[in-house]
C-alpha cells in the first residue's frame, strides 16, 4: 500500500477513535458558515468566549510542562556525550525536514505562479483593516538579524517567563538542566520536584482534553465565521499553492522520512497522533498542542526520555509548515510586484524562511509577523507591504491552521525517528506487535 494511503487510513482510524473531536470540528465549520460574524455578532461573541477560554486553559499548562519536560528530558539523558549525540540528531532531522519543506515550497510557488495578476484583487477595506498589523511587522523588519539573535539570549529569565517568550526560556532551561546533571547527586531533589510537576501537568492535560470537542467546535466556528468563504475565490491560487505544498510535506515527506530513517510504521504513528493533529488544526498553536502531542506519543510507546527532550524543543524551533508558508507567501509577493525571481533570490528567500520560521513562537499568527524578516531580503517597500499583506491576511487563519498541522506532525515524526534509532520505542504499544530489527 502506498505511504500516503497508509496516512489517510491512519487518519480515518484516528478520526473514528476521536470521533467527538472530529464532530466538533465539522459542526464548527457548519455553524461558522451559517452564522457569519457580520450578520450574527452575538453568536460570534459567545463562540469566541468558549474558544478563548479553551485556548487559555490549554496555555495554562504549557510553561510548567515545557520547563519540567526539558529538565527531566536532559537529566534522563544523563552524560554529556549522550546529550550531544541526541541534540545533534535532533537538530539534524529538524534541519533536513525544514530544508525539504522550503525546496518543495519554492518549486510549488514557481510552478503555480500564484502571484500573477494578484494585485488587481486588492480590496481597499481589507487594506485599512490590516494597517495596524502591518506596521507591527514593518517595525519587526527594521530590527536587523543581529538584534533578533541577541533577543534570544535570556538576559532576564524571569522576564522571559512572565512574557511567555519561549525561545529564551528554552535556552535558559536547557543550560540550567545541563548544569543540574553536571552538579550530580545534589541536584536530585530538584529534578524529582520537576518530575512531580511534569506528572501533574500531564494529568491536568488529560482533564483538559474532556473539553476538546466543545473547544475545537468553538475555535473552528469562530475562524470560519470571521473569514467567510468568499475570500477563497480571490486568492485561490495562493491558497492552492500553500495547501499543495503542505500536503506534499504531510503525505509524502514525513512518511518517507519515517521509512528511510526508521522502522516506525507510518500508519501507526499517524493514528497515534491523530488527536494532536486535530487539536493543532483547531488551535493553530504548536505550543498549545504540545501537552497533547507528548501524551499521544508517550501513550503509544515513544519513551519519555525522547519525548520530553525532542517535543518541547520542536514545538518552539521546528516550524517547517511555517517555513513553507513564508516561502510561498514571499514568492507570491515577489511575483505580484514583478520582482525578478532569480535562482539566487529564491535561495535567499528559502534560507531566510528557515531562520524566520524557527524564530516564530508556536502561537497563532506568529509566522506572518516573522515573515517580515524574509521580505526584507527581497527589498519590498513598506507601501508595497500594505497591499501584499492585506491579501495574505485575508486567509491567514485558515493557512495558520493548516501549517500548524505540519509543525506539530513533524515534531512527532522526528521524535519517533530518534526514539527508533535509540531503541526507545515500545513497538508493542505502538502497533500491538513486535517489529523485527532492520537488517
Ligand atoms: N501557528 C503556528 C504554530 O503554532 C506558528 C505560525 O504562526 O506559523 O505552529
CSV table of C-alpha atoms and ligand atoms in Angstrom, one decimal:
chain,number,residue,atom,x,y,z
A,1,UNK,CA,0.0,0.0,0.0
A,2,UNK,CA,1.3,3.5,-0.9
A,3,UNK,CA,2.6,5.6,2.1
A,4,UNK,CA,0.0,8.3,1.5
A,5,UNK,CA,-2.8,5.7,1.6
A,6,UNK,CA,-1.4,4.5,4.9
A,7,UNK,CA,-1.6,8.0,6.2
A,8,UNK,CA,-5.1,8.5,5.0
A,9,UNK,CA,-6.3,5.2,6.5
A,10,UNK,CA,-4.5,6.0,9.8
A,11,UNK,CA,-6.2,9.4,9.9
A,12,UNK,CA,-9.6,7.9,9.3
A,13,UNK,CA,-8.9,5.4,12.1
A,14,UNK,CA,-7.8,8.2,14.3
A,15,UNK,CA,-10.9,10.2,13.5
A,16,UNK,CA,-13.0,7.2,14.4
A,17,UNK,CA,-11.2,6.9,17.7
A,18,UNK,CA,-11.6,10.6,18.4
A,19,UNK,CA,-15.0,11.0,16.8
A,20,UNK,CA,-16.2,13.5,19.3
A,21,UNK,CA,-13.4,16.0,18.4
A,22,UNK,CA,-14.0,15.4,14.7
A,23,UNK,CA,-17.7,16.0,15.1
A,24,UNK,CA,-16.9,19.2,17.0
A,25,UNK,CA,-14.7,20.3,14.0
A,26,UNK,CA,-17.4,19.6,11.4
A,27,UNK,CA,-20.1,21.2,13.5
A,28,UNK,CA,-17.8,24.2,13.9
A,29,UNK,CA,-17.4,24.6,10.1
A,30,UNK,CA,-21.2,24.3,9.7
A,31,UNK,CA,-22.0,26.8,12.4
A,32,UNK,CA,-19.3,29.2,11.2
A,33,UNK,CA,-20.9,29.1,7.7
A,34,UNK,CA,-24.4,29.6,9.0
A,35,UNK,CA,-23.6,32.4,11.4
A,36,UNK,CA,-21.1,34.8,9.8
A,37,UNK,CA,-19.6,37.3,12.3
A,38,UNK,CA,-21.0,40.3,10.5
A,39,UNK,CA,-24.6,39.1,10.5
A,40,UNK,CA,-24.6,37.4,13.9
A,41,UNK,CA,-22.2,39.3,16.2
A,42,UNK,CA,-23.9,37.9,19.4
A,43,UNK,CA,-23.4,34.3,18.3
A,44,UNK,CA,-19.9,35.1,17.4
A,45,UNK,CA,-19.2,36.6,20.8
A,46,UNK,CA,-20.4,33.5,22.6
A,47,UNK,CA,-18.4,31.2,20.4
A,48,UNK,CA,-15.4,33.4,20.8
A,49,UNK,CA,-15.7,33.3,24.5
A,50,UNK,CA,-15.7,29.5,24.5
A,51,UNK,CA,-12.8,29.4,22.1
A,52,UNK,CA,-10.7,31.8,24.0
A,53,UNK,CA,-11.4,30.1,27.3
A,54,UNK,CA,-10.3,26.8,25.8
A,55,UNK,CA,-7.1,28.2,24.5
A,56,UNK,CA,-6.3,29.9,27.8
A,57,UNK,CA,-6.9,26.7,29.7
A,58,UNK,CA,-4.5,24.8,27.5
A,59,UNK,CA,-1.9,27.6,27.6
A,60,UNK,CA,-2.1,27.3,31.4
A,61,UNK,CA,-0.2,24.1,31.4
A,62,UNK,CA,2.3,24.9,28.6
A,63,UNK,CA,5.0,26.7,30.7
A,64,UNK,CA,5.2,24.2,33.6
A,65,UNK,CA,5.1,21.4,31.0
A,66,UNK,CA,7.9,22.8,28.8
A,67,UNK,CA,10.2,23.6,31.7
A,68,UNK,CA,9.7,20.3,33.6
A,69,UNK,CA,9.9,18.3,30.4
A,70,UNK,CA,13.2,19.7,29.3
A,71,UNK,CA,14.7,19.4,32.8
A,72,UNK,CA,13.7,15.7,33.2
A,73,UNK,CA,14.5,15.1,29.5
A,74,UNK,CA,18.0,16.3,29.8
A,75,UNK,CA,18.6,14.7,33.2
A,76,UNK,CA,17.3,11.4,31.9
A,77,UNK,CA,19.8,11.5,29.1
A,78,UNK,CA,22.5,11.9,31.7
A,79,UNK,CA,26.0,12.1,30.4
A,80,UNK,CA,27.0,14.9,28.1
A,81,UNK,CA,28.2,12.7,25.3
A,82,UNK,CA,24.7,11.2,25.0
A,83,UNK,CA,23.2,14.6,25.2
A,84,UNK,CA,25.4,16.0,22.5
A,85,UNK,CA,24.6,12.9,20.3
A,86,UNK,CA,20.8,13.2,20.8
A,87,UNK,CA,20.9,17.0,20.4
A,88,UNK,CA,22.9,16.8,17.2
A,89,UNK,CA,20.5,14.1,15.8
A,90,UNK,CA,17.5,16.3,16.7
A,91,UNK,CA,18.9,19.4,15.0
A,92,UNK,CA,19.9,17.3,12.0
A,93,UNK,CA,16.5,15.8,11.5
A,94,UNK,CA,14.7,19.1,12.1
A,95,UNK,CA,17.1,20.7,9.7
A,96,UNK,CA,16.5,18.1,7.0
A,97,UNK,CA,12.7,18.3,7.3
A,98,UNK,CA,12.8,22.1,7.1
A,99,UNK,CA,15.2,22.3,4.1
A,100,UNK,CA,13.0,19.8,2.2
A,101,UNK,CA,10.0,22.0,3.2
A,102,UNK,CA,11.4,25.2,1.7
A,103,UNK,CA,12.6,23.3,-1.5
A,104,UNK,CA,9.0,22.0,-2.1
A,105,UNK,CA,7.5,25.4,-1.3
A,106,UNK,CA,9.8,27.1,-3.9
A,107,UNK,CA,9.0,24.5,-6.6
A,108,UNK,CA,5.3,24.7,-6.0
A,109,UNK,CA,5.3,28.6,-5.9
A,110,UNK,CA,7.2,28.8,-9.1
A,111,UNK,CA,5.2,26.1,-10.9
A,112,UNK,CA,1.7,27.5,-9.9
A,113,UNK,CA,2.7,31.2,-10.1
A,114,UNK,CA,0.1,32.3,-7.6
A,115,UNK,CA,1.1,36.0,-7.6
A,116,UNK,CA,0.2,36.6,-11.3
A,117,UNK,CA,-2.3,39.4,-11.6
A,118,UNK,CA,-3.0,39.3,-7.9
A,119,UNK,CA,-2.5,43.0,-7.4
A,120,UNK,CA,-5.8,43.7,-9.2
A,121,UNK,CA,-7.6,41.8,-6.4
A,122,UNK,CA,-6.7,44.2,-3.6
A,123,UNK,CA,-9.6,45.3,-1.6
A,124,UNK,CA,-9.3,48.8,-0.1
A,125,UNK,CA,-11.4,47.9,3.0
A,126,UNK,CA,-9.1,45.0,3.9
A,127,UNK,CA,-6.0,47.2,3.4
A,128,UNK,CA,-7.3,49.6,6.1
A,129,UNK,CA,-8.1,46.7,8.4
A,130,UNK,CA,-4.6,45.3,8.3
A,131,UNK,CA,-2.7,48.6,8.5
A,132,UNK,CA,-2.1,48.3,12.3
A,133,UNK,CA,-0.8,44.8,12.0
A,134,UNK,CA,1.3,45.6,9.0
A,135,UNK,CA,3.1,48.4,10.9
A,136,UNK,CA,4.0,45.9,13.6
A,137,UNK,CA,5.5,43.7,11.0
A,138,UNK,CA,7.4,46.6,9.4
A,139,UNK,CA,8.7,47.5,12.9
A,140,UNK,CA,9.9,43.9,13.2
A,141,UNK,CA,11.5,44.1,9.8
A,142,UNK,CA,13.6,47.1,10.9
A,143,UNK,CA,15.3,45.2,13.6
A,144,UNK,CA,18.3,43.6,12.0
A,145,UNK,CA,19.2,40.0,12.1
A,146,UNK,CA,21.9,40.5,14.8
A,147,UNK,CA,19.3,42.1,17.1
A,148,UNK,CA,16.9,39.2,16.5
A,149,UNK,CA,19.6,36.7,17.7
A,150,UNK,CA,20.6,39.0,20.6
A,151,UNK,CA,16.9,39.0,21.7
A,152,UNK,CA,17.0,35.2,22.0
A,153,UNK,CA,19.6,35.4,24.9
A,154,UNK,CA,17.7,35.1,28.1
A,155,UNK,CA,19.1,38.2,29.9
A,156,UNK,CA,16.4,38.1,32.4
A,157,UNK,CA,14.8,34.6,32.6
A,158,UNK,CA,12.0,35.8,34.8
A,159,UNK,CA,11.0,38.5,32.4
A,160,UNK,CA,11.1,35.9,29.6
A,161,UNK,CA,8.9,33.6,31.8
A,162,UNK,CA,6.3,36.2,32.6
A,163,UNK,CA,6.1,37.3,29.0
A,164,UNK,CA,6.0,33.7,27.7
A,165,UNK,CA,9.0,34.2,25.4
A,166,UNK,CA,9.5,30.6,24.5
A,167,UNK,CA,12.9,30.6,22.8
A,168,UNK,CA,14.8,32.5,25.6
A,169,UNK,CA,13.0,30.3,28.1
A,170,UNK,CA,14.1,27.0,26.5
A,171,UNK,CA,17.7,28.3,26.0
A,172,UNK,CA,17.8,29.1,29.7
A,173,UNK,CA,16.2,25.9,30.9
A,174,UNK,CA,18.4,23.8,28.6
A,175,UNK,CA,21.6,25.4,30.0
A,176,UNK,CA,20.2,25.1,33.5
A,177,UNK,CA,19.3,21.4,33.0
A,178,UNK,CA,22.8,20.6,31.7
A,179,UNK,CA,24.3,22.3,34.8
A,180,UNK,CA,22.0,20.3,37.0
A,181,UNK,CA,23.1,17.0,35.5
A,182,UNK,CA,26.8,18.1,36.0
A,183,UNK,CA,26.1,19.0,39.6
A,184,UNK,CA,25.5,15.3,40.3
A,185,UNK,CA,23.7,13.8,43.3
A,186,UNK,CA,22.9,17.2,45.0
A,187,UNK,CA,20.6,18.2,42.2
A,188,UNK,CA,18.4,15.0,42.5
A,189,UNK,CA,15.7,16.6,44.8
A,190,UNK,CA,15.2,19.4,42.3
A,191,UNK,CA,14.9,17.0,39.4
A,192,UNK,CA,12.4,14.9,41.5
A,193,UNK,CA,10.4,18.1,42.0
A,194,UNK,CA,10.2,18.7,38.3
A,195,UNK,CA,9.3,15.1,37.7
A,196,UNK,CA,6.3,15.6,40.0
A,197,UNK,CA,5.4,18.9,38.2
A,198,UNK,CA,5.6,17.0,34.8
A,199,UNK,CA,3.3,14.2,36.1
A,200,UNK,CA,0.8,16.7,37.5
A,201,UNK,CA,0.7,18.8,34.3
A,202,UNK,CA,0.1,15.6,32.2
A,203,UNK,CA,-2.8,14.8,34.4
A,204,UNK,CA,-4.3,18.3,34.0
A,205,UNK,CA,-3.8,17.8,30.2
A,206,UNK,CA,-5.9,14.6,30.4
A,207,UNK,CA,-8.7,16.6,32.1
A,208,UNK,CA,-8.5,19.5,29.6
A,209,UNK,CA,-9.0,17.0,26.8
A,210,UNK,CA,-12.5,16.4,28.1
A,211,UNK,CA,-13.2,19.9,26.8
A,212,UNK,CA,-11.6,19.3,23.5
A,213,UNK,CA,-14.8,18.7,21.5
A,214,UNK,CA,-16.6,21.9,22.5
A,215,UNK,CA,-13.3,23.8,22.4
A,216,UNK,CA,-12.4,22.7,18.9
A,217,UNK,CA,-16.0,23.3,17.8
A,218,UNK,CA,-15.9,26.9,19.0
A,219,UNK,CA,-12.4,27.6,17.6
A,220,UNK,CA,-13.4,26.3,14.1
A,221,UNK,CA,-16.7,28.1,14.2
A,222,UNK,CA,-15.1,31.4,15.0
A,223,UNK,CA,-12.5,31.0,12.3
A,224,UNK,CA,-15.0,30.2,9.6
A,225,UNK,CA,-17.5,32.8,10.8
A,226,UNK,CA,-14.8,35.5,10.8
A,227,UNK,CA,-13.2,34.9,7.4
A,228,UNK,CA,-16.2,33.8,5.4
A,229,UNK,CA,-15.7,31.6,2.4
A,230,UNK,CA,-15.9,34.2,-0.3
A,231,UNK,CA,-12.2,35.2,0.2
A,232,UNK,CA,-11.1,31.9,-1.2
A,233,UNK,CA,-12.2,32.9,-4.6
A,234,UNK,CA,-9.9,36.0,-4.5
A,235,UNK,CA,-6.6,34.3,-3.9
A,236,UNK,CA,-7.5,30.8,-4.7
A,237,UNK,CA,-4.1,30.2,-6.4
A,238,UNK,CA,-2.2,31.3,-3.4
A,239,UNK,CA,-4.3,29.1,-1.1
A,240,UNK,CA,-3.9,26.2,-3.6
A,241,UNK,CA,-0.1,26.5,-3.7
A,242,UNK,CA,0.1,26.6,0.1
A,243,UNK,CA,-2.3,23.6,0.5
A,244,UNK,CA,-0.5,21.6,-2.1
A,245,UNK,CA,3.0,22.2,-0.6
A,246,UNK,CA,1.8,21.4,3.0
A,247,UNK,CA,0.0,18.3,1.7
A,248,UNK,CA,3.2,17.1,0.0
A,249,UNK,CA,5.1,17.6,3.2
A,250,UNK,CA,2.4,15.8,5.3
A,251,UNK,CA,1.5,12.9,3.0
A,252,UNK,CA,4.8,12.3,1.2
A,253,UNK,CA,7.9,13.8,3.0
A,254,UNK,CA,7.1,12.7,6.6
A,255,UNK,CA,6.2,9.1,5.6
A,256,UNK,CA,9.4,8.9,3.5
A,257,UNK,CA,11.5,10.3,6.4
A,258,UNK,CA,10.0,7.6,8.7
A,259,UNK,CA,10.6,4.9,6.1
A,260,UNK,CA,14.2,6.0,5.3
A,261,UNK,CA,15.4,6.8,8.8
A,262,UNK,CA,13.5,4.3,11.0
A,263,UNK,CA,11.3,1.2,11.0
A,264,UNK,CA,8.4,3.1,12.5
A,265,UNK,CA,5.2,2.1,10.7
A,266,UNK,CA,3.8,5.2,9.1
A,267,UNK,CA,0.1,4.4,9.6
A,268,UNK,CA,0.6,3.5,13.3
A,269,UNK,CA,2.4,6.8,14.1
A,270,UNK,CA,-0.2,9.0,12.3
A,271,UNK,CA,-3.0,7.1,14.0
A,272,UNK,CA,-1.3,7.6,17.4
A,273,UNK,CA,-1.0,11.4,16.9
A,274,UNK,CA,-4.4,12.0,15.1
A,275,UNK,CA,-5.9,13.6,18.2
A,276,UNK,CA,-2.9,16.1,18.4
A,277,UNK,CA,-3.3,16.8,14.6
A,278,UNK,CA,-7.0,17.8,15.1
A,279,UNK,CA,-6.2,20.0,18.1
A,280,UNK,CA,-3.3,21.6,16.1
A,281,UNK,CA,-5.8,22.4,13.3
A,282,UNK,CA,-8.3,23.8,15.8
A,283,UNK,CA,-5.9,25.9,17.9
A,284,UNK,CA,-3.4,26.9,15.3
A,285,UNK,CA,-0.8,26.7,18.0
A,286,UNK,CA,2.1,24.2,18.4
A,287,UNK,CA,2.7,25.3,22.0
A,288,UNK,CA,-1.0,24.8,23.0
A,289,UNK,CA,-1.0,21.4,21.3
A,290,UNK,CA,2.3,20.3,22.9
A,291,UNK,CA,0.8,18.7,26.1
A,292,UNK,CA,-1.4,16.6,23.8
A,293,UNK,CA,1.5,15.8,21.4
A,294,UNK,CA,3.5,14.5,24.4
A,295,UNK,CA,0.5,12.5,25.7
A,296,UNK,CA,-0.2,10.9,22.3
A,297,UNK,CA,3.5,9.9,21.7
A,298,UNK,CA,4.1,8.6,25.2
A,299,UNK,CA,0.9,6.6,25.4
A,300,UNK,CA,1.8,4.9,22.1
A,301,UNK,CA,5.3,3.8,23.3
A,302,UNK,CA,7.7,6.6,22.5
A,303,UNK,CA,9.9,6.9,25.6
A,304,UNK,CA,9.6,9.8,28.0
A,305,UNK,CA,13.3,10.3,27.6
A,306,UNK,CA,13.0,11.2,23.9
A,307,UNK,CA,9.5,12.9,24.1
A,308,UNK,CA,10.5,15.2,26.9
A,309,UNK,CA,13.6,16.4,25.1
A,310,UNK,CA,12.6,16.4,21.4
A,311,UNK,CA,9.0,17.6,21.5
A,312,UNK,CA,9.2,20.8,23.6
A,313,UNK,CA,12.2,21.9,21.6
A,314,UNK,CA,10.5,21.0,18.4
A,315,UNK,CA,7.3,22.9,19.3
A,316,UNK,CA,9.4,26.0,19.6
A,317,UNK,CA,12.1,25.6,17.0
A,318,UNK,CA,10.8,23.2,14.3
A,319,UNK,CA,8.4,25.1,12.2
A,320,UNK,CA,8.6,23.5,8.7
A,321,UNK,CA,4.9,24.3,8.0
A,322,UNK,CA,5.6,27.9,8.7
A,323,UNK,CA,8.7,27.9,6.5
A,324,UNK,CA,6.6,26.6,3.6
A,325,UNK,CA,4.0,29.3,4.0
A,326,UNK,CA,6.7,32.0,4.4
A,327,UNK,CA,8.5,30.9,1.2
A,328,UNK,CA,5.3,30.7,-0.9
A,329,UNK,CA,4.0,34.0,0.5
A,330,UNK,CA,7.2,35.9,-0.3
A,331,UNK,CA,7.5,34.4,-3.8
A,332,UNK,CA,3.8,35.3,-4.2
A,333,UNK,CA,4.5,38.9,-3.3
A,334,UNK,CA,7.6,39.0,-5.5
A,335,UNK,CA,5.5,37.7,-8.4
A,336,UNK,CA,2.8,40.2,-7.6
A,337,UNK,CA,5.2,43.1,-7.7
A,338,UNK,CA,7.0,41.9,-10.7
A,339,UNK,CA,10.3,41.3,-8.9
A,340,UNK,CA,12.8,39.2,-11.0
A,341,UNK,CA,12.9,35.9,-9.2
A,342,UNK,CA,16.5,34.7,-10.0
A,343,UNK,CA,17.6,31.4,-8.6
A,344,UNK,CA,19.8,33.3,-6.1
A,345,UNK,CA,16.9,35.3,-4.9
A,346,UNK,CA,14.8,32.2,-4.4
A,347,UNK,CA,17.6,30.6,-2.5
A,348,UNK,CA,17.8,33.7,-0.3
A,349,UNK,CA,14.1,33.6,0.4
A,350,UNK,CA,14.2,29.9,1.3
A,351,UNK,CA,17.2,30.4,3.5
A,352,UNK,CA,15.6,33.4,5.3
A,353,UNK,CA,12.4,31.4,5.7
A,354,UNK,CA,14.3,28.7,7.6
A,355,UNK,CA,15.6,31.3,10.1
A,356,UNK,CA,12.4,33.3,10.3
A,357,UNK,CA,10.2,30.2,10.9
A,358,UNK,CA,12.4,28.9,13.6
A,359,UNK,CA,12.3,32.2,15.5
A,360,UNK,CA,8.5,32.1,15.3
A,361,UNK,CA,6.7,31.3,18.5
A,362,UNK,CA,4.3,28.4,18.5
A,363,UNK,CA,1.2,30.6,18.7
A,364,UNK,CA,-1.4,31.7,16.2
A,365,UNK,CA,-0.3,34.2,13.6
A,366,UNK,CA,3.4,34.3,14.7
A,367,UNK,CA,4.6,33.2,11.2
A,368,UNK,CA,3.0,36.1,9.5
A,369,UNK,CA,4.9,38.6,11.7
A,370,UNK,CA,8.3,37.0,11.4
A,371,UNK,CA,7.8,36.8,7.6
A,372,UNK,CA,8.9,40.5,7.6
A,373,UNK,CA,12.4,39.2,8.1
A,374,UNK,CA,12.2,37.3,4.7
A,375,UNK,CA,10.6,40.3,3.0
A,376,UNK,CA,13.5,42.4,4.0
A,377,UNK,CA,15.7,40.1,2.0
A,378,UNK,CA,13.9,41.0,-1.3
A,379,UNK,CA,13.7,44.7,-0.5
A,380,UNK,CA,10.0,45.3,-0.6
A,381,UNK,CA,9.0,48.8,0.5
A,382,UNK,CA,6.5,49.3,3.4
A,383,UNK,CA,4.0,50.7,1.0
A,384,UNK,CA,4.1,47.6,-1.1
A,385,UNK,CA,3.8,45.5,2.0
A,386,UNK,CA,0.5,47.1,2.9
A,387,UNK,CA,-1.1,45.9,-0.3
A,388,UNK,CA,0.5,42.5,-0.3
A,389,UNK,CA,0.0,41.8,3.3
A,390,UNK,CA,-3.7,42.6,3.1
A,391,UNK,CA,-4.0,39.7,0.7
A,392,UNK,CA,-2.1,37.4,2.9
A,393,UNK,CA,-4.2,38.3,5.9
A,394,UNK,CA,-7.5,37.6,4.3
A,395,UNK,CA,-6.9,33.8,4.7
A,396,UNK,CA,-4.3,33.9,7.4
A,397,UNK,CA,-6.3,32.0,10.0
A,398,UNK,CA,-7.1,29.1,7.6
A,399,UNK,CA,-3.4,29.0,6.4
A,400,UNK,CA,-2.2,29.1,10.0
A,401,UNK,CA,-4.5,26.1,11.0
A,402,UNK,CA,-3.0,24.1,8.1
A,403,UNK,CA,0.6,25.0,8.7
A,404,UNK,CA,0.3,24.2,12.4
A,405,UNK,CA,-0.7,20.6,11.5
A,406,UNK,CA,2.6,20.2,9.7
A,407,UNK,CA,4.6,21.9,12.5
A,408,UNK,CA,3.1,19.5,15.1
A,409,UNK,CA,3.3,16.4,12.9
A,410,UNK,CA,6.9,16.9,12.1
A,411,UNK,CA,7.8,17.2,15.8
A,412,UNK,CA,6.2,13.8,16.4
A,413,UNK,CA,7.8,12.3,13.3
A,414,UNK,CA,11.3,13.4,14.4
A,415,UNK,CA,10.6,12.2,18.0
A,416,UNK,CA,9.6,8.8,16.6
A,417,UNK,CA,12.7,8.5,14.3
A,418,UNK,CA,15.1,9.4,17.1
A,419,UNK,CA,13.3,7.0,19.5
A,420,UNK,CA,13.6,4.3,16.9
A,421,UNK,CA,17.3,5.0,16.3
A,422,UNK,CA,17.9,4.9,20.1
A,423,UNK,CA,15.8,1.8,20.7
A,424,UNK,CA,13.4,3.9,22.8
A,425,UNK,CA,10.1,2.8,21.2
A,426,UNK,CA,7.9,0.2,22.7
A,427,UNK,CA,6.6,-1.3,19.4
A,428,UNK,CA,4.1,-3.5,21.2
A,429,UNK,CA,2.4,-0.3,22.4
A,430,UNK,CA,2.7,1.5,19.1
A,431,UNK,CA,1.3,-1.4,16.9
A,432,UNK,CA,0.4,-4.2,19.2
A,433,UNK,CA,3.2,-6.4,17.8
A,434,UNK,CA,7.0,-6.6,17.9
A,435,UNK,CA,8.8,-5.3,14.8
A,436,UNK,CA,11.8,-7.1,13.5
A,437,UNK,CA,15.0,-5.1,13.6
A,438,UNK,CA,16.1,-3.8,10.3
A,439,UNK,CA,18.9,-6.0,8.9
B,1,LIG,N1,0.7,29.0,14.4
B,1,LIG,C1,2.0,28.3,14.2
B,1,LIG,C2,2.3,27.3,15.2
B,1,LIG,O1,1.9,27.5,16.4
B,1,LIG,C3,3.1,29.3,14.1
B,1,LIG,C4,2.9,30.2,12.9
B,1,LIG,O2,2.2,31.2,13.0
B,1,LIG,O3,3.4,29.9,11.8
B,1,LIG,O4,2.9,26.3,15.0
